[in-house]
mmCIF file of C-alpha atoms and ligand atoms in Angstrom:
data_model
loop_
_atom_site.group_PDB
_atom_site.id
_atom_site.type_symbol
_atom_site.label_atom_id
_atom_site.label_comp_id
_atom_site.label_asym_id
_atom_site.label_seq_id
_atom_site.Cartn_x
_atom_site.Cartn_y
_atom_site.Cartn_z
ATOM 1 C CA MET A 30 -8.000 30.312 -26.874
ATOM 2 C CA ILE A 31 -9.258 33.445 -25.118
ATOM 3 C CA ARG A 32 -8.430 33.418 -21.420
ATOM 4 C CA ILE A 33 -11.158 34.970 -19.308
ATOM 5 C CA GLY A 34 -10.887 36.331 -15.780
ATOM 6 C CA VAL A 35 -14.194 36.856 -14.000
ATOM 7 C CA LEU A 36 -14.657 39.375 -11.192
ATOM 8 C CA VAL A 37 -17.607 38.657 -8.939
ATOM 9 C CA GLY A 38 -19.317 40.542 -6.145
ATOM 10 C CA ALA A 39 -19.160 39.792 -2.454
ATOM 11 C CA LYS A 40 -22.808 38.785 -2.359
ATOM 12 C CA GLY A 41 -23.238 37.650 -5.951
ATOM 13 C CA ARG A 42 -25.074 34.404 -6.594
ATOM 14 C CA GLY A 43 -22.715 33.668 -9.442
ATOM 15 C CA SER A 44 -25.471 32.817 -11.906
ATOM 16 C CA ASN A 45 -23.801 34.739 -14.754
ATOM 17 C CA LEU A 46 -20.504 33.039 -13.935
ATOM 18 C CA MET A 47 -22.251 29.659 -14.075
ATOM 19 C CA ALA A 48 -23.865 30.579 -17.399
ATOM 20 C CA ILE A 49 -20.357 31.237 -18.778
ATOM 21 C CA LEU A 50 -18.908 28.013 -17.365
ATOM 22 C CA ASN A 51 -21.863 25.963 -18.647
ATOM 23 C CA ALA A 52 -21.516 27.503 -22.112
ATOM 24 C CA ILE A 53 -17.817 26.625 -22.147
ATOM 25 C CA THR A 54 -18.607 23.042 -21.122
ATOM 26 C CA ALA A 55 -21.290 22.865 -23.809
ATOM 27 C CA GLY A 56 -18.831 24.151 -26.411
ATOM 28 C CA THR A 57 -20.832 27.313 -27.191
ATOM 29 C CA VAL A 58 -18.023 29.521 -25.894
ATOM 30 C CA SER A 59 -14.591 28.360 -26.986
ATOM 31 C CA GLY A 60 -12.741 30.182 -24.215
ATOM 32 C CA GLN A 61 -11.388 29.332 -20.832
ATOM 33 C CA VAL A 62 -12.104 30.875 -17.422
ATOM 34 C CA THR A 63 -8.669 30.910 -15.868
ATOM 35 C CA VAL A 64 -9.489 32.712 -12.645
ATOM 36 C CA VAL A 65 -12.449 34.004 -10.666
ATOM 37 C CA ILE A 66 -11.690 36.847 -8.296
ATOM 38 C CA GLY A 67 -13.864 38.093 -5.460
ATOM 39 C CA SER A 68 -13.368 40.321 -2.458
ATOM 40 C CA LEU A 69 -14.845 38.064 0.198
ATOM 41 C CA LYS A 70 -13.960 34.476 1.063
ATOM 42 C CA GLY A 71 -17.033 32.252 1.075
ATOM 43 C CA ALA A 72 -18.940 34.385 -1.445
ATOM 44 C CA PRO A 73 -21.464 32.158 -3.260
ATOM 45 C CA ALA A 74 -19.945 32.945 -6.648
ATOM 46 C CA LEU A 75 -16.446 31.976 -5.472
ATOM 47 C CA ASP A 76 -17.747 28.726 -4.026
ATOM 48 C CA ALA A 77 -19.532 27.979 -7.289
ATOM 49 C CA ALA A 78 -16.271 28.570 -9.174
ATOM 50 C CA SER A 79 -14.295 26.293 -6.854
ATOM 51 C CA SER A 80 -16.900 23.551 -7.206
ATOM 52 C CA ALA A 81 -16.532 23.866 -10.972
ATOM 53 C CA GLY A 82 -12.773 23.381 -10.635
ATOM 54 C CA VAL A 83 -11.815 26.981 -11.482
ATOM 55 C CA GLU A 84 -9.053 28.723 -9.590
ATOM 56 C CA THR A 85 -10.364 31.396 -7.222
ATOM 57 C CA VAL A 86 -8.540 34.314 -5.674
ATOM 58 C CA VAL A 87 -9.700 36.644 -2.926
ATOM 59 C CA VAL A 88 -8.514 40.235 -3.158
ATOM 60 C CA GLY A 89 -9.910 42.118 -0.206
ATOM 61 C CA THR A 90 -10.550 45.828 -0.158
ATOM 62 C CA ALA A 91 -10.280 46.386 3.613
ATOM 63 C CA ASN A 92 -7.252 48.405 4.788
ATOM 64 C CA ARG A 93 -6.225 49.136 1.208
ATOM 65 C CA THR A 94 -6.441 52.376 -0.692
ATOM 66 C CA ASP A 95 -8.083 52.176 -4.097
ATOM 67 C CA ASP A 96 -4.615 52.313 -5.692
ATOM 68 C CA GLU A 97 -3.293 49.496 -3.506
ATOM 69 C CA TYR A 98 -6.367 47.402 -4.183
ATOM 70 C CA GLY A 99 -6.004 48.080 -7.910
ATOM 71 C CA ALA A 100 -2.344 47.063 -7.904
ATOM 72 C CA VAL A 101 -3.022 43.752 -6.153
ATOM 73 C CA LEU A 102 -5.968 43.025 -8.416
ATOM 74 C CA LEU A 103 -3.974 43.842 -11.545
ATOM 75 C CA ARG A 104 -1.122 41.598 -10.408
ATOM 76 C CA ALA A 105 -3.505 38.695 -9.753
ATOM 77 C CA ILE A 106 -4.944 39.077 -13.248
ATOM 78 C CA THR A 107 -1.765 39.623 -15.242
ATOM 79 C CA LYS A 108 -0.138 36.660 -13.486
ATOM 80 C CA ARG A 109 -2.758 34.472 -15.141
ATOM 81 C CA ASP A 110 -2.365 35.879 -18.664
ATOM 82 C CA VAL A 111 -5.956 36.993 -18.911
ATOM 83 C CA ASP A 112 -7.114 38.343 -22.320
ATOM 84 C CA LEU A 113 -10.544 39.509 -21.216
ATOM 85 C CA ILE A 114 -12.059 40.494 -17.887
ATOM 86 C CA VAL A 115 -15.756 39.922 -17.267
ATOM 87 C CA LEU A 116 -17.507 41.687 -14.399
ATOM 88 C CA ALA A 117 -20.375 39.481 -13.276
ATOM 89 C CA GLY A 118 -22.033 40.931 -10.215
ATOM 90 C CA TYR A 119 -19.010 43.103 -9.401
ATOM 91 C CA MET A 120 -20.349 46.224 -7.688
ATOM 92 C CA ARG A 121 -17.371 48.528 -7.228
ATOM 93 C CA ARG A 122 -15.893 51.084 -9.563
ATOM 94 C CA LEU A 123 -12.876 49.320 -11.038
ATOM 95 C CA PRO A 124 -9.544 50.956 -10.076
ATOM 96 C CA ASP A 125 -7.926 53.025 -12.849
ATOM 97 C CA ALA A 126 -4.964 50.632 -13.023
ATOM 98 C CA LEU A 127 -7.299 47.974 -14.410
ATOM 99 C CA THR A 128 -9.285 50.141 -16.826
ATOM 100 C CA THR A 129 -6.018 51.530 -18.220
ATOM 101 C CA ALA A 130 -4.114 48.253 -18.537
ATOM 102 C CA PHE A 131 -7.149 46.432 -19.971
ATOM 103 C CA ALA A 132 -8.752 49.204 -22.009
ATOM 104 C CA GLY A 133 -11.383 47.669 -24.296
ATOM 105 C CA ARG A 134 -10.864 44.285 -22.683
ATOM 106 C CA ILE A 135 -13.232 44.544 -19.725
ATOM 107 C CA ILE A 136 -16.967 43.986 -20.054
ATOM 108 C CA ASN A 137 -19.782 44.241 -17.531
ATOM 109 C CA ILE A 138 -23.300 42.855 -17.563
ATOM 110 C CA HIS A 139 -25.872 45.313 -16.217
ATOM 111 C CA PRO A 140 -29.555 44.467 -15.646
ATOM 112 C CA SER A 141 -31.137 47.357 -17.563
ATOM 113 C CA LEU A 142 -31.102 48.939 -20.983
ATOM 114 C CA LEU A 143 -28.319 51.455 -20.360
ATOM 115 C CA PRO A 144 -28.127 54.390 -20.186
ATOM 116 C CA ALA A 145 -31.543 53.954 -18.531
ATOM 117 C CA PHE A 146 -31.465 52.792 -14.907
ATOM 118 C CA GLY A 147 -27.703 52.813 -14.548
ATOM 119 C CA GLY A 148 -25.049 54.674 -12.591
ATOM 120 C CA HIS A 149 -23.746 54.706 -9.051
ATOM 121 C CA GLY A 150 -26.129 53.034 -6.598
ATOM 122 C CA MET A 151 -28.214 51.498 -9.363
ATOM 123 C CA TYR A 152 -27.647 47.787 -8.910
ATOM 124 C CA GLY A 153 -29.467 44.546 -8.195
ATOM 125 C CA ARG A 154 -33.096 44.801 -7.111
ATOM 126 C CA LYS A 155 -32.927 48.597 -7.052
ATOM 127 C CA VAL A 156 -32.773 48.599 -10.833
ATOM 128 C CA HIS A 157 -35.932 46.534 -11.198
ATOM 129 C CA GLU A 158 -37.748 48.553 -8.521
ATOM 130 C CA ALA A 159 -36.951 51.711 -10.456
ATOM 131 C CA VAL A 160 -38.150 50.078 -13.682
ATOM 132 C CA ARG A 161 -41.432 49.055 -11.999
ATOM 133 C CA GLU A 162 -41.813 52.521 -10.505
ATOM 134 C CA ALA A 163 -41.223 54.225 -13.857
ATOM 135 C CA GLY A 164 -44.029 52.223 -15.456
ATOM 136 C CA VAL A 165 -42.024 51.400 -18.595
ATOM 137 C CA THR A 166 -43.185 48.534 -20.791
ATOM 138 C CA GLU A 167 -39.772 47.095 -21.523
ATOM 139 C CA SER A 168 -36.492 46.527 -19.775
ATOM 140 C CA GLY A 169 -33.543 44.292 -20.481
ATOM 141 C CA CYS A 170 -29.832 44.046 -20.013
ATOM 142 C CA THR A 171 -26.647 45.510 -21.398
ATOM 143 C CA VAL A 172 -23.137 44.254 -21.936
ATOM 144 C CA HIS A 173 -20.840 47.255 -22.072
ATOM 145 C CA VAL A 174 -17.153 48.007 -22.088
ATOM 146 C CA VAL A 175 -15.982 49.119 -18.660
ATOM 147 C CA ASP A 176 -14.284 52.451 -18.177
ATOM 148 C CA ASN A 177 -13.691 54.372 -14.975
ATOM 149 C CA GLU A 178 -17.283 55.549 -14.503
ATOM 150 C CA TYR A 179 -20.180 53.418 -13.292
ATOM 151 C CA ASP A 180 -22.169 51.745 -16.092
ATOM 152 C CA HIS A 181 -20.701 54.180 -18.580
ATOM 153 C CA GLY A 182 -18.509 52.612 -21.289
ATOM 154 C CA PRO A 183 -19.636 51.876 -24.867
ATOM 155 C CA VAL A 184 -22.507 49.425 -25.245
ATOM 156 C CA VAL A 185 -21.496 46.104 -26.810
ATOM 157 C CA ALA A 186 -24.943 44.487 -26.950
ATOM 158 C CA GLN A 187 -28.391 44.691 -25.369
ATOM 159 C CA ARG A 188 -31.342 42.337 -25.027
ATOM 160 C CA ARG A 189 -34.873 43.522 -24.395
ATOM 161 C CA VAL A 190 -37.601 41.899 -22.338
ATOM 162 C CA ASP A 191 -41.233 42.914 -21.877
ATOM 163 C CA VAL A 192 -42.416 44.408 -18.616
ATOM 164 C CA LEU A 193 -46.033 43.365 -18.170
ATOM 165 C CA ALA A 194 -48.619 45.457 -16.347
ATOM 166 C CA ASP A 195 -49.031 42.981 -13.500
ATOM 167 C CA ASP A 196 -45.332 42.057 -13.168
ATOM 168 C CA SER A 197 -43.862 42.166 -9.678
ATOM 169 C CA VAL A 198 -40.297 43.364 -9.166
ATOM 170 C CA ASP A 199 -39.309 39.700 -8.815
ATOM 171 C CA ASP A 200 -40.977 38.842 -12.118
ATOM 172 C CA ILE A 201 -39.005 41.573 -13.881
ATOM 173 C CA ALA A 202 -35.764 40.527 -12.159
ATOM 174 C CA ALA A 203 -36.216 36.892 -13.192
ATOM 175 C CA ARG A 204 -36.998 37.741 -16.809
ATOM 176 C CA VAL A 205 -34.027 40.101 -17.061
ATOM 177 C CA LEU A 206 -31.681 37.575 -15.429
ATOM 178 C CA GLY A 207 -32.582 34.973 -18.067
ATOM 179 C CA ALA A 208 -31.777 37.525 -20.752
ATOM 180 C CA GLU A 209 -28.476 38.402 -19.037
ATOM 181 C CA HIS A 210 -27.285 34.819 -19.182
ATOM 182 C CA SER A 211 -28.029 34.424 -22.871
ATOM 183 C CA LEU A 212 -26.683 37.859 -23.835
ATOM 184 C CA LEU A 213 -23.427 37.423 -21.945
ATOM 185 C CA VAL A 214 -22.881 33.978 -23.448
ATOM 186 C CA ASP A 215 -23.615 35.283 -26.957
ATOM 187 C CA VAL A 216 -21.129 38.145 -26.575
ATOM 188 C CA LEU A 217 -18.460 35.802 -25.228
ATOM 189 C CA ALA A 218 -19.106 33.310 -28.017
ATOM 190 C CA ASP A 219 -18.510 36.111 -30.544
ATOM 191 C CA ILE A 220 -15.321 37.257 -28.829
ATOM 192 C CA CYS A 221 -13.932 33.746 -28.490
ATOM 193 C CA SER A 222 -14.719 32.865 -32.105
ATOM 194 C CA GLY A 223 -13.068 36.059 -33.326
ATOM 195 C CA LYS A 224 -16.338 37.504 -34.668
ATOM 196 C CA ARG A 225 -15.680 40.425 -32.312
ATOM 197 C CA SER A 226 -12.038 41.246 -31.813
ATOM 198 C CA LEU A 227 -10.207 42.495 -28.769
ATOM 199 C CA PRO A 228 -9.830 45.239 -27.748
ATOM 200 C CA LEU A 229 -13.533 45.928 -28.248
ATOM 201 C CA VAL A 230 -13.033 49.686 -28.639
HETATM 202 C C1 GRF B 319 -26.640 40.593 -12.285
HETATM 203 O O1 GRF B 319 -27.952 41.074 -12.285
HETATM 204 C C2 GRF B 319 -25.750 41.528 -13.056
HETATM 205 O O2 GRF B 319 -26.394 42.176 -14.098
HETATM 206 C C3 GRF B 319 -25.372 42.529 -12.011
HETATM 207 O O3 GRF B 319 -25.246 41.799 -10.815
HETATM 208 C C4 GRF B 319 -26.039 40.626 -10.887
HETATM 209 C C5 GRF B 319 -25.155 39.450 -10.620
HETATM 210 O O4 GRF B 319 -25.875 38.256 -10.556
HETATM 211 N N1 GRF B 319 -24.199 43.263 -12.395
HETATM 212 P P1 GRF B 319 -25.119 36.865 -10.484
HETATM 213 O O5 GRF B 319 -24.174 36.917 -9.303
HETATM 214 O O6 GRF B 319 -24.383 36.683 -11.763
HETATM 215 O O7 GRF B 319 -26.198 35.844 -10.296
#
């Protein structure tokens, strides 16, 4: 059974995390979320994990260098024998210690069709605002392998959604979020069933 560690953002809603947990409960994903790690106590995603009975750990970034933060994070993950790390709403660049130790075993879900609308500073609503501004007729989401650059590693899978002429930014965000949940679950189902093997690259 694949053991999954999920890293969430300080302000993340945790909807992708919940999509994973629901898929595991439903039997679509035959893995196990063994730990959810965030940087801020009381973050909605951490609370959602606790309510679902999953162990949560807070690894703060304050007063720590990137290397120190990376070492603590890596220890928290290796202690729980994690096979795969999923970034779900995690906003920071992952410390090198993690991307090295878990090469090909870390995936991120990003709310655009990378490489479009990705990179440092391109997150959350900003992505959908940029999509609206650009006047494109489709957007979507990407699951990619994480390396040490923002939104940069090899693409694992993408799902497209239409952007309609009269869509608001919120409309685009909602449509993309629905696609994120299904794409992430599909990728995890494939990894957990062995259809895609680890490391991914
Ligand atoms: C998602 O849009 C994801 O693509 C991005 O951060 C957001 C997290 O949302 N990386 P949630 O916390 O999973 O609801």
